[in-house]
Amino acid sequence: MRAEEIIRMISQAEKKTSARVFIQGNLKEIDWDGLDFMGTETFGLLTGDYQKIVFLLERFSDSIDKVDIQVQARNSALPLADLTKYEARIEPGAIIRDMVEIGKGAVIMMGAVINIGSVIGEGTMIDMNAVLGGRAMIGRNCHIGAGAVVAGVIEPPSAQPVVIEDNVLVGANAVILEGVRVKKGSVVAAGAIVTKDVPEYSVVAGSPAKVIKEVDAKTSDKTQIVKDLRNL
């Protein structure tokens, strides 16, 4: 996706403050006016727009004994993705915005955050607490290590997205800055700060990251992708 397209979507979207409320009281006669309510005559869960919920709670305060309001988002412009559309393994706690592409057999681990416009190739694993910024491009059969950050480039719109080509391993807590291309078969060491393009089949490390060697048989053995983890 082009940055201008994402910016236009966000600016024109209806901003929503969503909430859910656990309610206890005499609920039998209450008209929830289109909000989603699940429960009984004395206890239930109400979800929907925060302002509308507050209005109804005040209107029917005489019938309500206890409430617990949990605000889910404030002036949110874009929804989260519908996870059922992906042929991938997505573990609990991953946060994936709408308009994200995830290839078949990819794995998204707990705590990963994937922003709008990102593309993840087939068989790629995004490990725990990794962050993919807007428009990040990840190739096939990659591994993005735990806590790694792939910079997003929605703002400024002129910035180029990060591109990680096929069969790349990015170590834990590495950071790849905007506009960088990590070419196929390369390895980014844990904790590296990558500020410029990485040649194919190279190993980079340090801050800023520099090429320390070419990928050899020993490196390939240590960084191989386990296909059984991608089986659905």
PDB file of N, CA, C and O in Angstrom, residues 81-150:
ATOM      1  N   ALA A  81      -7.519  -6.789  12.211  1.00  0.00           N
ATOM      2  CA  ALA A  81      -7.775  -7.698  11.094  1.00  0.00           C
ATOM      3  C   ALA A  81      -8.705  -8.838  11.500  1.00  0.00           C
ATOM      4  O   ALA A  81      -8.737  -9.252  12.669  1.00  0.00           O
ATOM      5  N   ASP A  82      -9.436  -9.343  10.529  1.00  0.00           N
ATOM      6  CA  ASP A  82     -10.220 -10.560  10.700  1.00  0.00           C
ATOM      7  C   ASP A  82      -9.266 -11.740  10.532  1.00  0.00           C
ATOM      8  O   ASP A  82      -8.847 -12.062   9.423  1.00  0.00           O
ATOM      9  N   LEU A  83      -8.915 -12.387  11.617  1.00  0.00           N
ATOM     10  CA  LEU A  83      -7.890 -13.422  11.585  1.00  0.00           C
ATOM     11  C   LEU A  83      -8.316 -14.664  10.812  1.00  0.00           C
ATOM     12  O   LEU A  83      -7.454 -15.438  10.366  1.00  0.00           O
ATOM     13  N   THR A  84      -9.604 -14.863  10.644  1.00  0.00           N
ATOM     14  CA  THR A  84     -10.076 -16.070   9.970  1.00  0.00           C
ATOM     15  C   THR A  84      -9.723 -16.094   8.483  1.00  0.00           C
ATOM     16  O   THR A  84      -9.794 -17.150   7.849  1.00  0.00           O
ATOM     17  N   LYS A  85      -9.328 -14.970   7.915  1.00  0.00           N
ATOM     18  CA  LYS A  85      -9.029 -14.929   6.483  1.00  0.00           C
ATOM     19  C   LYS A  85      -7.619 -15.415   6.157  1.00  0.00           C
ATOM     20  O   LYS A  85      -7.279 -15.588   4.991  1.00  0.00           O
ATOM     21  N   TYR A  86      -6.795 -15.656   7.171  1.00  0.00           N
ATOM     22  CA  TYR A  86      -5.412 -16.039   6.935  1.00  0.00           C
ATOM     23  C   TYR A  86      -5.224 -17.550   7.065  1.00  0.00           C
ATOM     24  O   TYR A  86      -5.720 -18.162   8.011  1.00  0.00           O
ATOM     25  N   GLU A  87      -4.462 -18.133   6.140  1.00  0.00           N
ATOM     26  CA  GLU A  87      -4.059 -19.534   6.249  1.00  0.00           C
ATOM     27  C   GLU A  87      -2.705 -19.582   6.946  1.00  0.00           C
ATOM     28  O   GLU A  87      -1.684 -19.945   6.361  1.00  0.00           O
ATOM     29  N   ALA A  88      -2.707 -19.202   8.193  1.00  0.00           N
ATOM     30  CA  ALA A  88      -1.477 -19.062   8.964  1.00  0.00           C
ATOM     31  C   ALA A  88      -1.747 -19.481  10.405  1.00  0.00           C
ATOM     32  O   ALA A  88      -2.898 -19.644  10.805  1.00  0.00           O
ATOM     33  N   ARG A  89      -0.672 -19.649  11.175  1.00  0.00           N
ATOM     34  CA  ARG A  89      -0.820 -19.918  12.612  1.00  0.00           C
ATOM     35  C   ARG A  89      -0.614 -18.608  13.357  1.00  0.00           C
ATOM     36  O   ARG A  89       0.487 -18.047  13.337  1.00  0.00           O
ATOM     37  N   ILE A  90      -1.655 -18.141  14.004  1.00  0.00           N
ATOM     38  CA  ILE A  90      -1.610 -16.877  14.725  1.00  0.00           C
ATOM     39  C   ILE A  90      -1.946 -17.158  16.190  1.00  0.00           C
ATOM     40  O   ILE A  90      -3.058 -17.567  16.515  1.00  0.00           O
ATOM     41  N   GLU A  91      -0.976 -16.944  17.067  1.00  0.00           N
ATOM     42  CA  GLU A  91      -1.136 -17.286  18.475  1.00  0.00           C
ATOM     43  C   GLU A  91      -1.828 -16.154  19.251  1.00  0.00           C
ATOM     44  O   GLU A  91      -1.837 -14.998  18.811  1.00  0.00           O
ATOM     45  N   PRO A  92      -2.420 -16.497  20.412  1.00  0.00           N
ATOM     46  CA  PRO A  92      -3.123 -15.486  21.209  1.00  0.00           C
ATOM     47  C   PRO A  92      -2.211 -14.322  21.595  1.00  0.00           C
ATOM     48  O   PRO A  92      -1.024 -14.505  21.855  1.00  0.00           O
ATOM     49  N   GLY A  93      -2.780 -13.129  21.605  1.00  0.00           N
ATOM     50  CA  GLY A  93      -2.031 -11.952  22.024  1.00  0.00           C
ATOM     51  C   GLY A  93      -1.345 -11.194  20.910  1.00  0.00           C
ATOM     52  O   GLY A  93      -0.807 -10.108  21.143  1.00  0.00           O
ATOM     53  N   ALA A  94      -1.350 -11.744  19.694  1.00  0.00           N
ATOM     54  CA  ALA A  94      -0.805 -10.991  18.560  1.00  0.00           C
ATOM     55  C   ALA A  94      -1.787  -9.883  18.184  1.00  0.00           C
ATOM     56  O   ALA A  94      -3.002 -10.081  18.216  1.00  0.00           O
ATOM     57  N   ILE A  95      -1.258  -8.708  17.834  1.00  0.00           N
ATOM     58  CA  ILE A  95      -2.086  -7.564  17.444  1.00  0.00           C
ATOM     59  C   ILE A  95      -1.817  -7.273  15.980  1.00  0.00           C
ATOM     60  O   ILE A  95      -0.702  -6.890  15.608  1.00  0.00           O
ATOM     61  N   ILE A  96      -2.831  -7.464  15.146  1.00  0.00           N
ATOM     62  CA  ILE A  96      -2.681  -7.311  13.696  1.00  0.00           C
ATOM     63  C   ILE A  96      -3.743  -6.346  13.197  1.00  0.00           C
ATOM     64  O   ILE A  96      -4.942  -6.612  13.325  1.00  0.00           O
ATOM     65  N   ARG A  97      -3.321  -5.232  12.620  1.00  0.00           N
ATOM     66  CA  ARG A  97      -4.262  -4.262  12.086  1.00  0.00           C
ATOM     67  C   ARG A  97      -4.844  -4.740  10.761  1.00  0.00           C
ATOM     68  O   ARG A  97      -4.305  -5.638  10.107  1.00  0.00           O
ATOM     69  N   ASP A  98      -5.928  -4.112  10.376  1.00  0.00           N
ATOM     70  CA  ASP A  98      -6.543  -4.408   9.087  1.00  0.00           C
ATOM     71  C   ASP A  98      -5.567  -4.043   7.956  1.00  0.00           C
ATOM     72  O   ASP A  98      -4.619  -3.298   8.156  1.00  0.00           O
ATOM     73  N   MET A  99      -5.825  -4.597   6.761  1.00  0.00           N
ATOM     74  CA  MET A  99      -5.032  -4.322   5.565  1.00  0.00           C
ATOM     75  C   MET A  99      -3.606  -4.862   5.675  1.00  0.00           C
ATOM     76  O   MET A  99      -2.646  -4.259   5.180  1.00  0.00           O
ATOM     77  N   VAL A 100      -3.457  -5.998   6.333  1.00  0.00           N
ATOM     78  CA  VAL A 100      -2.167  -6.688   6.422  1.00  0.00           C
ATOM     79  C   VAL A 100      -2.263  -7.984   5.621  1.00  0.00           C
ATOM     80  O   VAL A 100      -3.269  -8.688   5.691  1.00  0.00           O
ATOM     81  N   GLU A 101      -1.221  -8.301   4.861  1.00  0.00           N
ATOM     82  CA  GLU A 101      -1.167  -9.547   4.100  1.00  0.00           C
ATOM     83  C   GLU A 101      -0.265 -10.550   4.821  1.00  0.00           C
ATOM     84  O   GLU A 101       0.867 -10.210   5.184  1.00  0.00           O
ATOM     85  N   ILE A 102      -0.785 -11.768   5.027  1.00  0.00           N
ATOM     86  CA  ILE A 102      -0.008 -12.819   5.682  1.00  0.00           C
ATOM     87  C   ILE A 102      -0.083 -14.070   4.820  1.00  0.00           C
ATOM     88  O   ILE A 102      -1.178 -14.575   4.546  1.00  0.00           O
ATOM     89  N   GLY A 103       1.063 -14.582   4.413  1.00  0.00           N
ATOM     90  CA  GLY A 103       1.111 -15.717   3.504  1.00  0.00           C
ATOM     91  C   GLY A 103       0.792 -17.044   4.179  1.00  0.00           C
ATOM     92  O   GLY A 103       0.835 -17.184   5.409  1.00  0.00           O
ATOM     93  N   LYS A 104       0.507 -18.028   3.360  1.00  0.00           N
ATOM     94  CA  LYS A 104       0.155 -19.367   3.830  1.00  0.00           C
ATOM     95  C   LYS A 104       1.305 -19.969   4.631  1.00  0.00           C
ATOM     96  O   LYS A 104       2.460 -19.899   4.245  1.00  0.00           O
ATOM     97  N   GLY A 105       0.956 -20.562   5.776  1.00  0.00           N
ATOM     98  CA  GLY A 105       1.954 -21.226   6.590  1.00  0.00           C
ATOM     99  C   GLY A 105       2.821 -20.306   7.424  1.00  0.00           C
ATOM    100  O   GLY A 105       3.745 -20.769   8.105  1.00  0.00           O
ATOM    101  N   ALA A 106       2.552 -19.017   7.406  1.00  0.00           N
ATOM    102  CA  ALA A 106       3.289 -18.093   8.275  1.00  0.00           C
ATOM    103  C   ALA A 106       2.904 -18.345   9.732  1.00  0.00           C
ATOM    104  O   ALA A 106       1.853 -18.924  10.029  1.00  0.00           O
ATOM    105  N   VAL A 107       3.769 -17.896  10.636  1.00  0.00           N
ATOM    106  CA  VAL A 107       3.518 -18.064  12.069  1.00  0.00           C
ATOM    107  C   VAL A 107       3.687 -16.706  12.744  1.00  0.00           C
ATOM    108  O   VAL A 107       4.729 -16.061  12.609  1.00  0.00           O
ATOM    109  N   ILE A 108       2.641 -16.299  13.468  1.00  0.00           N
ATOM    110  CA  ILE A 108       2.688 -15.043  14.211  1.00  0.00           C
ATOM    111  C   ILE A 108       2.576 -15.387  15.691  1.00  0.00           C
ATOM    112  O   ILE A 108       1.552 -15.897  16.145  1.00  0.00           O
ATOM    113  N   MET A 109       3.620 -15.119  16.449  1.00  0.00           N
ATOM    114  CA  MET A 109       3.678 -15.543  17.845  1.00  0.00           C
ATOM    115  C   MET A 109       3.077 -14.501  18.797  1.00  0.00           C
ATOM    116  O   MET A 109       2.742 -13.384  18.402  1.00  0.00           O
ATOM    117  N   MET A 110       2.944 -14.904  20.058  1.00  0.00           N
ATOM    118  CA  MET A 110       2.312 -14.070  21.074  1.00  0.00           C
ATOM    119  C   MET A 110       2.992 -12.715  21.193  1.00  0.00           C
ATOM    120  O   MET A 110       4.217 -12.622  21.194  1.00  0.00           O
ATOM    121  N   GLY A 111       2.194 -11.670  21.278  1.00  0.00           N
ATOM    122  CA  GLY A 111       2.721 -10.339  21.509  1.00  0.00           C
ATOM    123  C   GLY A 111       3.242  -9.617  20.290  1.00  0.00           C
ATOM    124  O   GLY A 111       3.635  -8.444  20.390  1.00  0.00           O
ATOM    125  N   ALA A 112       3.281 -10.270  19.139  1.00  0.00           N
ATOM    126  CA  ALA A 112       3.735  -9.585  17.924  1.00  0.00           C
ATOM    127  C   ALA A 112       2.752  -8.475  17.556  1.00  0.00           C
ATOM    128  O   ALA A 112       1.538  -8.623  17.737  1.00  0.00           O
ATOM    129  N   VAL A 113       3.276  -7.374  17.048  1.00  0.00           N
ATOM    130  CA  VAL A 113       2.456  -6.228  16.633  1.00  0.00           C
ATOM    131  C   VAL A 113       2.743  -5.958  15.155  1.00  0.00           C
ATOM    132  O   VAL A 113       3.896  -5.718  14.782  1.00  0.00           O
ATOM    133  N   ILE A 114       1.684  -6.000  14.336  1.00  0.00           N
ATOM    134  CA  ILE A 114       1.846  -5.844  12.890  1.00  0.00           C
ATOM    135  C   ILE A 114       0.924  -4.731  12.417  1.00  0.00           C
ATOM    136  O   ILE A 114      -0.301  -4.841  12.526  1.00  0.00           O
ATOM    137  N   ASN A 115       1.513  -3.681  11.880  1.00  0.00           N
ATOM    138  CA  ASN A 115       0.734  -2.495  11.525  1.00  0.00           C
ATOM    139  C   ASN A 115       0.223  -2.569  10.077  1.00  0.00           C
ATOM    140  O   ASN A 115       0.659  -3.388   9.273  1.00  0.00           O
ATOM    141  N   ILE A 116      -0.661  -1.650   9.761  1.00  0.00           N
ATOM    142  CA  ILE A 116      -1.348  -1.603   8.468  1.00  0.00           C
ATOM    143  C   ILE A 116      -0.370  -1.563   7.300  1.00  0.00           C
ATOM    144  O   ILE A 116       0.681  -0.922   7.363  1.00  0.00           O
ATOM    145  N   GLY A 117      -0.714  -2.281   6.237  1.00  0.00           N
ATOM    146  CA  GLY A 117       0.084  -2.263   5.030  1.00  0.00           C
ATOM    147  C   GLY A 117       1.250  -3.224   5.015  1.00  0.00           C
ATOM    148  O   GLY A 117       1.935  -3.358   3.993  1.00  0.00           O
ATOM    149  N   SER A 118       1.501  -3.913   6.125  1.00  0.00           N
ATOM    150  CA  SER A 118       2.607  -4.870   6.161  1.00  0.00           C
ATOM    151  C   SER A 118       2.284  -6.094   5.313  1.00  0.00           C
ATOM    152  O   SER A 118       1.128  -6.485   5.177  1.00  0.00           O
ATOM    153  N   VAL A 119       3.327  -6.704   4.772  1.00  0.00           N
ATOM    154  CA  VAL A 119       3.192  -7.925   3.975  1.00  0.00           C
ATOM    155  C   VAL A 119       4.159  -8.963   4.534  1.00  0.00           C
ATOM    156  O   VAL A 119       5.360  -8.683   4.675  1.00  0.00           O
ATOM    157  N   ILE A 120       3.641 -10.156   4.831  1.00  0.00           N
ATOM    158  CA  ILE A 120       4.452 -11.231   5.396  1.00  0.00           C
ATOM    159  C   ILE A 120       4.352 -12.429   4.467  1.00  0.00           C
ATOM    160  O   ILE A 120       3.250 -12.911   4.171  1.00  0.00           O
ATOM    161  N   GLY A 121       5.487 -12.929   4.002  1.00  0.00           N
ATOM    162  CA  GLY A 121       5.501 -13.999   3.023  1.00  0.00           C
ATOM    163  C   GLY A 121       5.187 -15.365   3.600  1.00  0.00           C
ATOM    164  O   GLY A 121       5.154 -15.567   4.826  1.00  0.00           O
ATOM    165  N   GLU A 122       4.973 -16.312   2.708  1.00  0.00           N
ATOM    166  CA  GLU A 122       4.664 -17.682   3.100  1.00  0.00           C
ATOM    167  C   GLU A 122       5.788 -18.271   3.962  1.00  0.00           C
ATOM    168  O   GLU A 122       6.964 -18.092   3.682  1.00  0.00           O
ATOM    169  N   GLY A 123       5.378 -18.990   5.017  1.00  0.00           N
ATOM    170  CA  GLY A 123       6.335 -19.702   5.846  1.00  0.00           C
ATOM    171  C   GLY A 123       7.196 -18.852   6.744  1.00  0.00           C
ATOM    172  O   GLY A 123       8.106 -19.368   7.403  1.00  0.00           O
ATOM    173  N   THR A 124       6.937 -17.569   6.833  1.00  0.00           N
ATOM    174  CA  THR A 124       7.736 -16.683   7.683  1.00  0.00           C
ATOM    175  C   THR A 124       7.210 -16.682   9.110  1.00  0.00           C
ATOM    176  O   THR A 124       5.998 -16.693   9.332  1.00  0.00           O
ATOM    177  N   MET A 125       8.114 -16.665  10.076  1.00  0.00           N
ATOM    178  CA  MET A 125       7.720 -16.579  11.481  1.00  0.00           C
ATOM    179  C   MET A 125       8.043 -15.197  12.033  1.00  0.00           C
ATOM    180  O   MET A 125       9.174 -14.718  11.909  1.00  0.00           O
ATOM    181  N   ILE A 126       7.036 -14.580  12.648  1.00  0.00           N
ATOM    182  CA  ILE A 126       7.219 -13.325  13.385  1.00  0.00           C
ATOM    183  C   ILE A 126       7.175 -13.704  14.857  1.00  0.00           C
ATOM    184  O   ILE A 126       6.117 -14.056  15.388  1.00  0.00           O
ATOM    185  N   ASP A 127       8.304 -13.650  15.519  1.00  0.00           N
ATOM    186  CA  ASP A 127       8.415 -14.196  16.865  1.00  0.00           C
ATOM    187  C   ASP A 127       7.828 -13.251  17.920  1.00  0.00           C
ATOM    188  O   ASP A 127       7.372 -12.142  17.613  1.00  0.00           O
ATOM    189  N   MET A 128       7.877 -13.693  19.173  1.00  0.00           N
ATOM    190  CA  MET A 128       7.214 -12.994  20.273  1.00  0.00           C
ATOM    191  C   MET A 128       7.682 -11.543  20.412  1.00  0.00           C
ATOM    192  O   MET A 128       8.874 -11.251  20.393  1.00  0.00           O
ATOM    193  N   ASN A 129       6.691 -10.636  20.507  1.00  0.00           N
ATOM    194  CA  ASN A 129       6.921  -9.212  20.777  1.00  0.00           C
ATOM    195  C   ASN A 129       7.681  -8.481  19.674  1.00  0.00           C
ATOM    196  O   ASN A 129       8.139  -7.355  19.884  1.00  0.00           O
ATOM    197  N   ALA A 130       7.805  -9.106  18.510  1.00  0.00           N
ATOM    198  CA  ALA A 130       8.383  -8.383  17.371  1.00  0.00           C
ATOM    199  C   ALA A 130       7.391  -7.331  16.881  1.00  0.00           C
ATOM    200  O   ALA A 130       6.178  -7.496  17.011  1.00  0.00           O
ATOM    201  N   VAL A 131       7.913  -6.249  16.317  1.00  0.00           N
ATOM    202  CA  VAL A 131       7.071  -5.154  15.836  1.00  0.00           C
ATOM    203  C   VAL A 131       7.364  -4.914  14.363  1.00  0.00           C
ATOM    204  O   VAL A 131       8.514  -4.667  13.981  1.00  0.00           O
ATOM    205  N   LEU A 132       6.316  -4.995  13.545  1.00  0.00           N
ATOM    206  CA  LEU A 132       6.415  -4.657  12.127  1.00  0.00           C
ATOM    207  C   LEU A 132       5.650  -3.363  11.910  1.00  0.00           C
ATOM    208  O   LEU A 132       4.425  -3.318  12.066  1.00  0.00           O
ATOM    209  N   GLY A 133       6.359  -2.303  11.581  1.00  0.00           N
ATOM    210  CA  GLY A 133       5.719  -1.019  11.348  1.00  0.00           C
ATOM    211  C   GLY A 133       4.953  -1.000  10.038  1.00  0.00           C
ATOM    212  O   GLY A 133       5.011  -1.940   9.234  1.00  0.00           O
ATOM    213  N   GLY A 134       4.226   0.070   9.805  1.00  0.00           N
ATOM    214  CA  GLY A 134       3.406   0.199   8.617  1.00  0.00           C
ATOM    215  C   GLY A 134       4.196   0.009   7.336  1.00  0.00           C
ATOM    216  O   GLY A 134       5.291   0.542   7.173  1.00  0.00           O
ATOM    217  N   ARG A 135       3.653  -0.827   6.424  1.00  0.00           N
ATOM    218  CA  ARG A 135       4.184  -1.080   5.091  1.00  0.00           C
ATOM    219  C   ARG A 135       5.461  -1.914   5.082  1.00  0.00           C
ATOM    220  O   ARG A 135       6.131  -2.007   4.053  1.00  0.00           O
ATOM    221  N   ALA A 136       5.826  -2.529   6.196  1.00  0.00           N
ATOM    222  CA  ALA A 136       7.002  -3.402   6.207  1.00  0.00           C
ATOM    223  C   ALA A 136       6.770  -4.585   5.271  1.00  0.00           C
ATOM    224  O   ALA A 136       5.682  -5.159   5.233  1.00  0.00           O
ATOM    225  N   MET A 137       7.792  -4.957   4.519  1.00  0.00           N
ATOM    226  CA  MET A 137       7.693  -6.029   3.530  1.00  0.00           C
ATOM    227  C   MET A 137       8.637  -7.160   3.923  1.00  0.00           C
ATOM    228  O   MET A 137       9.858  -6.982   3.891  1.00  0.00           O
ATOM    229  N   ILE A 138       8.060  -8.315   4.282  1.00  0.00           N
ATOM    230  CA  ILE A 138       8.859  -9.459   4.712  1.00  0.00           C
ATOM    231  C   ILE A 138       8.654 -10.596   3.718  1.00  0.00           C
ATOM    232  O   ILE A 138       7.522 -10.961   3.404  1.00  0.00           O
ATOM    233  N   GLY A 139       9.754 -11.184   3.244  1.00  0.00           N
ATOM    234  CA  GLY A 139       9.675 -12.233   2.239  1.00  0.00           C
ATOM    235  C   GLY A 139       9.287 -13.592   2.793  1.00  0.00           C
ATOM    236  O   GLY A 139       8.812 -13.716   3.928  1.00  0.00           O
ATOM    237  N   ARG A 140       9.529 -14.621   1.994  1.00  0.00           N
ATOM    238  CA  ARG A 140       9.172 -15.984   2.361  1.00  0.00           C
ATOM    239  C   ARG A 140      10.248 -16.635   3.228  1.00  0.00           C
ATOM    240  O   ARG A 140      11.429 -16.336   3.108  1.00  0.00           O
ATOM    241  N   ASN A 141       9.780 -17.544   4.089  1.00  0.00           N
ATOM    242  CA  ASN A 141      10.672 -18.392   4.892  1.00  0.00           C
ATOM    243  C   ASN A 141      11.712 -17.591   5.672  1.00  0.00           C
ATOM    244  O   ASN A 141      12.885 -17.968   5.758  1.00  0.00           O
ATOM    245  N   CYS A 142      11.265 -16.485   6.222  1.00  0.00           N
ATOM    246  CA  CYS A 142      12.116 -15.672   7.095  1.00  0.00           C
ATOM    247  C   CYS A 142      11.797 -15.963   8.557  1.00  0.00           C
ATOM    248  O   CYS A 142      10.779 -16.571   8.882  1.00  0.00           O
ATOM    249  N   HIS A 143      12.672 -15.511   9.430  1.00  0.00           N
ATOM    250  CA  HIS A 143      12.400 -15.539  10.869  1.00  0.00           C
ATOM    251  C   HIS A 143      12.758 -14.166  11.427  1.00  0.00           C
ATOM    252  O   HIS A 143      13.916 -13.742  11.354  1.00  0.00           O
ATOM    253  N   ILE A 144      11.750 -13.484  11.968  1.00  0.00           N
ATOM    254  CA  ILE A 144      11.960 -12.186  12.605  1.00  0.00           C
ATOM    255  C   ILE A 144      11.953 -12.435  14.100  1.00  0.00           C
ATOM    256  O   ILE A 144      10.928 -12.785  14.685  1.00  0.00           O
ATOM    257  N   GLY A 145      13.108 -12.291  14.737  1.00  0.00           N
ATOM    258  CA  GLY A 145      13.306 -12.729  16.109  1.00  0.00           C
ATOM    259  C   GLY A 145      12.509 -11.953  17.146  1.00  0.00           C
ATOM    260  O   GLY A 145      11.996 -10.861  16.900  1.00  0.00           O
ATOM    261  N   ALA A 146      12.439 -12.532  18.327  1.00  0.00           N
ATOM    262  CA  ALA A 146      11.682 -11.949  19.429  1.00  0.00           C
ATOM    263  C   ALA A 146      12.178 -10.541  19.749  1.00  0.00           C
ATOM    264  O   ALA A 146      13.378 -10.303  19.873  1.00  0.00           O
ATOM    265  N   GLY A 147      11.233  -9.604  19.843  1.00  0.00           N
ATOM    266  CA  GLY A 147      11.571  -8.236  20.208  1.00  0.00           C
ATOM    267  C   GLY A 147      12.192  -7.407  19.104  1.00  0.00           C
ATOM    268  O   GLY A 147      12.530  -6.234  19.321  1.00  0.00           O
ATOM    269  N   ALA A 148      12.356  -7.978  17.921  1.00  0.00           N
ATOM    270  CA  ALA A 148      12.931  -7.212  16.812  1.00  0.00           C
ATOM    271  C   ALA A 148      11.960  -6.133  16.348  1.00  0.00           C
ATOM    272  O   ALA A 148      10.741  -6.276  16.483  1.00  0.00           O
ATOM    273  N   VAL A 149      12.498  -5.053  15.799  1.00  0.00           N
ATOM    274  CA  VAL A 149      11.679  -3.946  15.295  1.00  0.00           C
ATOM    275  C   VAL A 149      12.025  -3.700  13.830  1.00  0.00           C
ATOM    276  O   VAL A 149      13.192  -3.455  13.492  1.00  0.00           O
ATOM    277  N   VAL A 150      11.018  -3.786  12.982  1.00  0.00           N
ATOM    278  CA  VAL A 150      11.154  -3.422  11.575  1.00  0.00           C
ATOM    279  C   VAL A 150      10.411  -2.105  11.408  1.00  0.00           C
ATOM    280  O   VAL A 150       9.187  -2.048  11.537  1.00  0.00           O
TER     281      VAL A 150
END
